[in-house]
CSV table of C-alpha atoms and ligand atoms in Angstrom, one decimal:
chain,number,residue,atom,x,y,z
A,1,MET,CA,8.3,6.5,1.3
A,2,PHE,CA,6.1,9.5,1.7
A,3,ASP,CA,7.1,9.8,5.3
A,4,ASN,CA,10.5,10.0,3.7
A,5,LEU,CA,9.4,13.1,1.8
A,6,SER,CA,8.4,14.7,5.1
A,7,ASP,CA,11.5,13.5,6.8
A,8,LYS,CA,13.7,14.7,4.1
A,9,LEU,CA,12.1,18.1,3.9
A,10,ASP,CA,12.4,18.3,7.6
A,11,LYS,CA,16.0,17.4,7.5
A,12,ALA,CA,16.7,19.8,4.7
A,13,LEU,CA,14.9,22.6,6.5
A,14,HIS,CA,16.2,21.8,9.9
A,15,VAL,CA,19.4,23.7,9.5
A,16,LEU,CA,17.4,26.7,8.6
A,17,LYS,CA,14.5,26.3,11.0
A,18,GLY,CA,16.4,27.4,14.1
A,19,HIS,CA,17.5,30.9,14.7
A,20,GLY,CA,21.1,30.4,13.8
A,21,GLN,CA,23.1,32.2,11.2
A,22,ILE,CA,22.5,31.0,7.7
A,23,THR,CA,24.6,31.6,4.7
A,24,GLU,CA,24.1,31.6,1.0
A,25,ILE,CA,25.8,28.3,0.8
A,26,ASN,CA,23.5,27.0,3.5
A,27,VAL,CA,20.5,28.1,1.5
A,28,ALA,CA,21.8,26.6,-1.7
A,29,GLU,CA,22.5,23.3,0.0
A,30,THR,CA,19.1,23.2,1.6
A,31,LEU,CA,17.4,23.9,-1.7
A,32,LYS,CA,19.3,21.0,-3.2
A,33,GLU,CA,18.1,18.7,-0.5
A,34,VAL,CA,14.5,20.0,-0.8
A,35,ARG,CA,14.7,19.3,-4.5
A,36,ARG,CA,16.1,15.8,-3.9
A,37,ALA,CA,13.3,15.1,-1.4
A,38,LEU,CA,10.7,16.1,-4.0
A,39,LEU,CA,12.3,14.0,-6.7
A,40,ASP,CA,12.5,11.0,-4.4
A,41,ALA,CA,8.7,11.4,-3.8
A,42,ASP,CA,8.1,11.3,-7.5
A,43,VAL,CA,7.4,14.9,-7.9
A,44,ASN,CA,8.6,15.3,-11.5
A,45,PHE,CA,11.9,16.9,-12.3
A,46,LYS,CA,10.5,20.0,-14.0
A,47,THR,CA,8.1,20.7,-11.1
A,48,ALA,CA,10.8,20.1,-8.5
A,49,LYS,CA,13.2,22.4,-10.3
A,50,GLU,CA,10.7,25.1,-10.8
A,51,PHE,CA,9.7,24.8,-7.1
A,52,THR,CA,13.2,25.3,-5.8
A,53,ASN,CA,13.9,28.1,-8.3
A,54,ARG,CA,10.8,29.9,-7.1
A,55,VAL,CA,11.8,29.4,-3.5
A,56,LYS,CA,15.3,30.7,-4.3
A,57,GLU,CA,13.9,33.8,-6.1
A,58,LYS,CA,11.6,34.6,-3.2
A,59,ALA,CA,14.4,34.1,-0.7
A,60,LEU,CA,16.6,36.5,-2.6
A,61,GLY,CA,13.8,38.9,-3.2
A,62,GLN,CA,13.0,39.0,0.5
A,63,ASN,CA,16.6,39.3,1.5
A,64,VAL,CA,16.4,36.2,3.7
A,65,LEU,CA,19.9,36.4,4.9
A,66,THR,CA,19.5,39.9,6.3
A,67,THR,CA,16.3,39.2,8.2
A,68,LEU,CA,16.1,38.6,11.9
A,69,GLN,CA,15.0,35.0,11.6
A,70,PRO,CA,16.1,33.8,8.2
A,71,GLY,CA,15.4,30.2,9.0
A,72,GLN,CA,11.7,30.8,9.8
A,73,LEU,CA,11.3,32.9,6.7
A,74,MET,CA,12.8,30.2,4.5
A,75,VAL,CA,10.4,27.6,6.0
A,76,LYS,CA,7.5,30.0,5.4
A,77,ILE,CA,8.6,30.5,1.7
A,78,VAL,CA,8.8,26.7,1.3
A,79,LYS,CA,5.4,26.3,2.9
A,80,ASP,CA,3.8,28.9,0.6
A,81,GLU,CA,5.3,27.3,-2.4
A,82,LEU,CA,4.2,23.8,-1.4
A,83,THR,CA,0.7,25.3,-0.9
A,84,SER,CA,0.6,26.8,-4.4
A,85,LEU,CA,2.1,23.6,-5.8
A,86,MET,CA,-0.9,21.7,-4.4
A,87,GLY,CA,-3.4,24.1,-6.0
A,88,GLY,CA,-3.5,27.2,-3.7
A,89,ASP,CA,-7.1,27.4,-2.8
A,90,ALA,CA,-9.6,24.6,-2.1
A,91,ALA,CA,-11.2,23.3,-5.3
A,92,GLY,CA,-15.0,22.8,-5.4
A,93,ILE,CA,-17.1,20.2,-7.3
A,94,ASP,CA,-19.5,20.8,-10.1
A,95,LEU,CA,-23.1,20.5,-8.9
A,96,SER,CA,-24.6,22.3,-11.8
A,97,GLY,CA,-26.4,19.4,-13.4
A,98,ASN,CA,-29.9,18.3,-12.6
A,99,PRO,CA,-29.2,15.8,-11.5
A,100,SER,CA,-25.5,16.3,-11.1
A,101,VAL,CA,-23.8,13.0,-11.7
A,102,ILE,CA,-20.6,12.2,-9.7
A,103,LEU,CA,-18.7,9.1,-10.7
A,104,MET,CA,-16.4,7.5,-8.1
A,105,SER,CA,-13.4,5.6,-9.3
A,106,GLY,CA,-10.5,3.9,-7.6
A,107,LEU,CA,-9.1,0.5,-6.4
A,108,GLN,CA,-10.9,-1.8,-4.1
A,109,GLY,CA,-10.2,-0.9,-0.5
A,110,SER,CA,-9.3,2.7,-1.4
A,111,GLY,CA,-12.3,4.0,0.5
A,112,LYS,CA,-14.7,4.6,-2.4
A,113,THR,CA,-17.9,3.3,-0.9
A,114,THR,CA,-17.1,5.0,2.4
A,115,PHE,CA,-16.4,8.3,0.7
A,116,SER,CA,-19.5,8.0,-1.5
A,117,GLY,CA,-21.4,7.9,1.7
A,118,LYS,CA,-19.5,10.8,3.3
A,119,LEU,CA,-20.0,12.9,0.2
A,120,ALA,CA,-23.8,12.1,0.2
A,121,GLY,CA,-24.0,13.1,3.8
A,122,PHE,CA,-21.9,16.3,3.2
A,123,LEU,CA,-24.2,17.3,0.3
A,124,LYS,CA,-27.4,16.4,2.2
A,125,ASN,CA,-26.4,18.7,4.9
A,126,LYS,CA,-26.4,21.5,2.4
A,127,LYS,CA,-30.2,21.2,2.5
A,128,THR,CA,-30.6,22.1,-1.2
A,129,LYS,CA,-29.2,18.7,-2.2
A,130,LYS,CA,-31.1,15.4,-2.3
A,131,PRO,CA,-28.4,12.8,-3.1
A,132,LEU,CA,-29.0,9.3,-4.5
A,133,LEU,CA,-26.3,6.7,-3.9
A,134,VAL,CA,-25.9,4.1,-6.7
A,135,ALA,CA,-24.3,0.7,-6.3
A,136,CYS,CA,-22.6,-0.3,-9.5
A,137,ASP,CA,-20.3,-3.1,-8.2
A,138,VAL,CA,-21.9,-6.1,-9.8
A,139,TYR,CA,-19.2,-8.5,-8.6
A,140,ARG,CA,-19.4,-8.2,-4.8
A,141,PRO,CA,-22.8,-8.5,-3.3
A,142,ALA,CA,-21.2,-7.3,0.0
A,143,ALA,CA,-20.4,-4.0,-1.7
A,144,ILE,CA,-24.0,-3.5,-2.5
A,145,ASP,CA,-25.0,-4.3,1.1
A,146,GLN,CA,-22.3,-2.0,2.4
A,147,LEU,CA,-23.7,0.9,0.4
A,148,HIS,CA,-27.2,0.2,1.7
A,149,VAL,CA,-25.9,0.2,5.3
A,150,VAL,CA,-24.3,3.6,4.6
A,151,GLY,CA,-27.5,4.9,3.0
A,152,GLU,CA,-29.6,3.8,6.0
A,153,GLN,CA,-27.2,5.4,8.4
A,154,LEU,CA,-27.3,8.7,6.5
A,155,GLU,CA,-31.0,8.5,5.6
A,156,VAL,CA,-30.0,8.8,1.9
A,157,ASP,CA,-31.6,6.7,-0.8
A,158,VAL,CA,-29.6,4.0,-2.4
A,159,TYR,CA,-30.3,2.6,-5.9
A,160,SER,CA,-29.2,-1.0,-6.6
A,161,ASP,CA,-30.3,-3.8,-8.9
A,162,ARG,CA,-29.0,-7.2,-7.8
A,163,GLU,CA,-30.5,-8.9,-10.8
A,164,ASN,CA,-28.6,-6.8,-13.2
A,165,ASN,CA,-24.9,-7.5,-14.0
A,166,ASN,CA,-24.4,-4.6,-16.3
A,167,PRO,CA,-23.0,-1.6,-14.5
A,168,VAL,CA,-23.7,0.8,-17.4
A,169,ALA,CA,-27.4,-0.2,-17.5
A,170,ILE,CA,-27.6,0.2,-13.7
A,171,ALA,CA,-26.0,3.6,-13.7
A,172,LYS,CA,-28.3,4.8,-16.5
A,173,ALA,CA,-31.4,3.4,-14.8
A,174,ALA,CA,-30.3,5.1,-11.5
A,175,ILE,CA,-30.1,8.5,-13.3
A,176,ALA,CA,-33.6,8.0,-14.7
A,177,HIS,CA,-34.7,7.0,-11.2
A,178,ALA,CA,-33.2,10.2,-9.8
A,179,LYS,CA,-35.0,12.4,-12.3
A,180,THR,CA,-38.4,10.9,-11.4
A,181,ASN,CA,-37.8,11.0,-7.7
A,182,GLY,CA,-36.4,14.5,-7.3
A,183,HIS,CA,-32.8,13.6,-6.6
A,184,ASN,CA,-30.5,16.4,-7.7
A,185,VAL,CA,-27.2,14.6,-7.1
A,186,VAL,CA,-26.4,11.1,-8.1
A,187,ILE,CA,-23.2,9.5,-6.7
A,188,VAL,CA,-22.2,6.4,-8.6
A,189,ASP,CA,-20.0,4.0,-6.6
A,190,THR,CA,-18.2,1.6,-8.9
A,191,ALA,CA,-16.4,-1.7,-8.7
A,192,GLY,CA,-12.7,-1.5,-7.9
A,193,ARG,CA,-10.1,-4.2,-7.9
A,194,LEU,CA,-7.0,-4.8,-5.9
A,195,ALA,CA,-4.8,-3.6,-8.7
A,196,VAL,CA,-5.2,-1.8,-12.0
A,197,ASP,CA,-6.4,-4.2,-14.6
A,198,GLU,CA,-7.8,-3.9,-18.1
A,199,GLN,CA,-11.3,-5.2,-17.3
A,200,MET,CA,-11.8,-2.7,-14.5
A,201,MET,CA,-10.5,0.1,-16.7
A,202,THR,CA,-12.7,-0.8,-19.6
A,203,GLU,CA,-15.7,-1.0,-17.3
A,204,ILE,CA,-15.2,2.3,-15.7
A,205,ALA,CA,-14.5,3.9,-19.0
A,206,ASN,CA,-17.7,2.5,-20.4
A,207,ILE,CA,-19.7,3.9,-17.5
A,208,HIS,CA,-18.0,7.2,-17.8
A,209,LYS,CA,-18.8,7.4,-21.5
A,210,ALA,CA,-22.4,6.4,-21.0
A,211,ILE,CA,-23.4,8.7,-18.1
A,212,LYS,CA,-21.1,11.7,-18.9
A,213,PRO,CA,-20.7,12.7,-15.2
A,214,ASN,CA,-20.3,16.3,-14.1
A,215,GLU,CA,-17.6,15.1,-11.8
A,216,THR,CA,-15.4,12.1,-12.0
A,217,LEU,CA,-13.5,11.6,-8.7
A,218,PHE,CA,-10.6,9.3,-8.1
A,219,VAL,CA,-10.3,7.9,-4.6
A,220,VAL,CA,-6.9,6.9,-3.3
A,221,ASP,CA,-5.5,5.6,-0.1
A,222,SER,CA,-2.9,8.0,1.1
A,223,MET,CA,-1.1,5.2,2.9
A,224,THR,CA,-0.2,3.4,-0.3
A,225,GLY,CA,2.9,5.5,-1.2
A,226,GLN,CA,4.3,5.1,-4.6
A,227,ASP,CA,1.4,2.9,-5.7
A,228,ALA,CA,-0.9,5.8,-5.1
A,229,VAL,CA,0.9,7.8,-7.7
A,230,ASN,CA,0.9,5.0,-10.3
A,231,THR,CA,-2.7,4.2,-9.8
A,232,ALA,CA,-3.7,7.9,-10.1
A,233,LYS,CA,-1.8,8.0,-13.4
A,234,ALA,CA,-3.5,4.9,-14.7
A,235,PHE,CA,-7.0,6.1,-13.9
A,236,ASN,CA,-6.3,9.6,-15.2
A,237,ASP,CA,-5.1,8.2,-18.5
A,238,VAL,CA,-8.4,6.5,-19.0
A,239,LEU,CA,-10.8,8.8,-17.3
A,240,ASN,CA,-9.2,12.2,-17.3
A,241,PHE,CA,-10.8,12.7,-13.9
A,242,ASP,CA,-11.7,16.0,-12.4
A,243,GLY,CA,-10.3,15.6,-8.9
A,244,VAL,CA,-8.8,13.3,-6.3
A,245,ILE,CA,-10.0,12.2,-2.9
A,246,LEU,CA,-7.2,11.3,-0.5
A,247,THR,CA,-8.4,8.9,2.1
A,248,LYS,CA,-7.0,7.6,5.4
A,249,LEU,CA,-5.2,10.7,6.3
A,250,ASP,CA,-6.0,9.8,9.9
A,251,GLY,CA,-3.2,7.2,9.6
A,252,ASP,CA,0.4,8.0,10.2
A,253,THR,CA,1.2,9.2,6.7
A,254,ARG,CA,2.1,12.8,6.5
A,255,GLY,CA,0.5,13.3,3.2
A,256,GLY,CA,3.4,13.5,0.7
A,257,ALA,CA,1.1,11.6,-1.7
A,258,ALA,CA,-1.0,14.8,-2.1
A,259,LEU,CA,2.0,16.6,-3.5
A,260,SER,CA,3.2,13.8,-5.8
A,261,ILE,CA,-0.3,13.0,-7.2
A,262,LYS,CA,-1.0,16.6,-7.9
A,263,SER,CA,2.3,17.0,-9.6
A,264,VAL,CA,2.0,13.8,-11.7
A,265,VAL,CA,-1.6,14.1,-12.9
A,266,ASN,CA,-2.1,17.9,-12.3
A,267,LYS,CA,-5.6,17.5,-11.0
A,268,PRO,CA,-6.8,19.1,-7.8
A,269,ILE,CA,-7.3,17.1,-4.6
A,270,LYS,CA,-10.8,18.0,-3.6
A,271,PHE,CA,-11.6,16.2,-0.4
A,272,ILE,CA,-9.8,14.1,2.3
A,273,GLY,CA,-11.0,11.2,4.3
A,274,THR,CA,-9.9,11.2,7.9
A,275,GLY,CA,-11.6,8.2,9.5
A,276,GLU,CA,-14.1,5.4,9.1
A,277,LYS,CA,-17.1,7.4,10.4
A,278,MET,CA,-19.4,9.1,8.0
A,279,ASP,CA,-18.5,12.6,9.1
A,280,ALA,CA,-14.7,12.0,9.0
A,281,MET,CA,-14.0,14.0,5.9
A,282,ASP,CA,-13.1,17.5,4.9
A,283,VAL,CA,-12.5,19.8,1.9
A,284,PHE,CA,-8.9,19.6,1.0
A,285,TYR,CA,-7.0,22.7,2.0
A,286,PRO,CA,-3.5,22.9,0.4
A,287,SER,CA,-2.1,25.1,3.1
A,288,ARG,CA,-3.1,22.7,5.8
A,289,MET,CA,-1.5,19.8,3.9
A,290,ALA,CA,1.7,21.9,3.4
A,291,ASP,CA,1.8,22.3,7.2
A,292,ARG,CA,1.3,18.5,7.6
A,293,ILE,CA,4.0,17.6,5.1
A,294,LEU,CA,6.4,20.0,6.7
A,295,GLY,CA,5.5,18.6,10.2
B,301,GDP,P1,-13.8,0.6,-1.4
B,301,GDP,O1,-13.5,-0.9,-1.6
B,301,GDP,O2,-12.9,1.5,-2.2
B,301,GDP,O3,-15.3,0.9,-1.5
B,301,GDP,O4,-13.4,0.9,0.1
B,301,GDP,P2,-14.3,1.0,1.4
B,301,GDP,O5,-15.0,2.2,1.4
B,301,GDP,O6,-15.0,-0.3,1.7
B,301,GDP,O7,-13.1,1.2,2.5
B,301,GDP,C1,-12.2,0.2,2.8
B,301,GDP,C2,-11.8,0.2,4.3
B,301,GDP,O8,-11.2,1.5,4.6
B,301,GDP,C3,-13.0,0.2,5.2
B,301,GDP,O9,-12.7,-0.6,6.3
B,301,GDP,C4,-13.2,1.6,5.6
B,301,GDP,O10,-13.9,1.7,6.8
B,301,GDP,C5,-11.8,2.1,5.6
B,301,GDP,N1,-11.7,3.6,5.3
B,301,GDP,C6,-12.3,4.3,4.3
B,301,GDP,N2,-11.9,5.6,4.4
B,301,GDP,C7,-11.2,5.7,5.5
B,301,GDP,C8,-10.5,6.8,6.1
B,301,GDP,O11,-10.5,8.0,5.7
B,301,GDP,N3,-9.8,6.5,7.3
B,301,GDP,C9,-9.7,5.3,7.8
B,301,GDP,N4,-9.0,5.1,8.9
B,301,GDP,N5,-10.3,4.2,7.2
B,301,GDP,C10,-11.1,4.4,6.1
């Protein structure tokens, strides 16, 4: 369905993209289509309406119809507005704590463990950061193993306690461990499930309350369409998270999820995952995503 957003925006803008003559009616119709495409992708009504109003105002202000290439200018205006809808500039993360605690949340399979590793590697490369990865999934021994593999690969320390089945206690002990061992960033990887359920939400809420993270990040698979938006909302209701990590953007999605999630939970997307390898990540740049969405 998110490809639909791109397709629909494409279609709506196609008329204008060329060099051809455009008319006021043309512009109005296109904006209607753009709005419909946004609504279909779960961008909420108010946001979609404001979006098209702003595009219209700009188009009028810049006398789109009298310029040499009105189509291109319209596309540029839409792109600029998409960029600002997704947050304008790239958003950073709070690393002010000592240690700074980063809590990772999200469904099983979203790419949480992989991204925890990527983030640890990213921070380690900053030289001033000495990250500690923490395995808080007490249900799946394989998840603990996976984090250790990642840690070894990156030469980043991993804290786990296979004898302990209380994730809150593990997270707290890990922070104490970080303090005594000079780690200034603690990345807490948590247990996810295949779908949102109460037990998972209670557990992550308890961890969140106990460790008071500097940053709570929500990891979501960009390929999961509508579910991505619903999951984001469910986690945000419980955690009031600080930012979103959009993974698997190397797949064939064009990234409409970025727009919808931002519009529904109004939290910045901070990083993206672009592959299975540890360096396949990047800071999220709204303007690049706007390009991608527009194709
Ligand atoms: P978790 O259950 O949320 O911890 O998810 P994992 O980190 O184990 O990731 C689930 C699967 O998705 C693994 O096979 C990862 O290699 C893969 N994965 C994670 N992030 C990305 C990404 O950005 N791109 C691609 N193609 N695969 C990813």
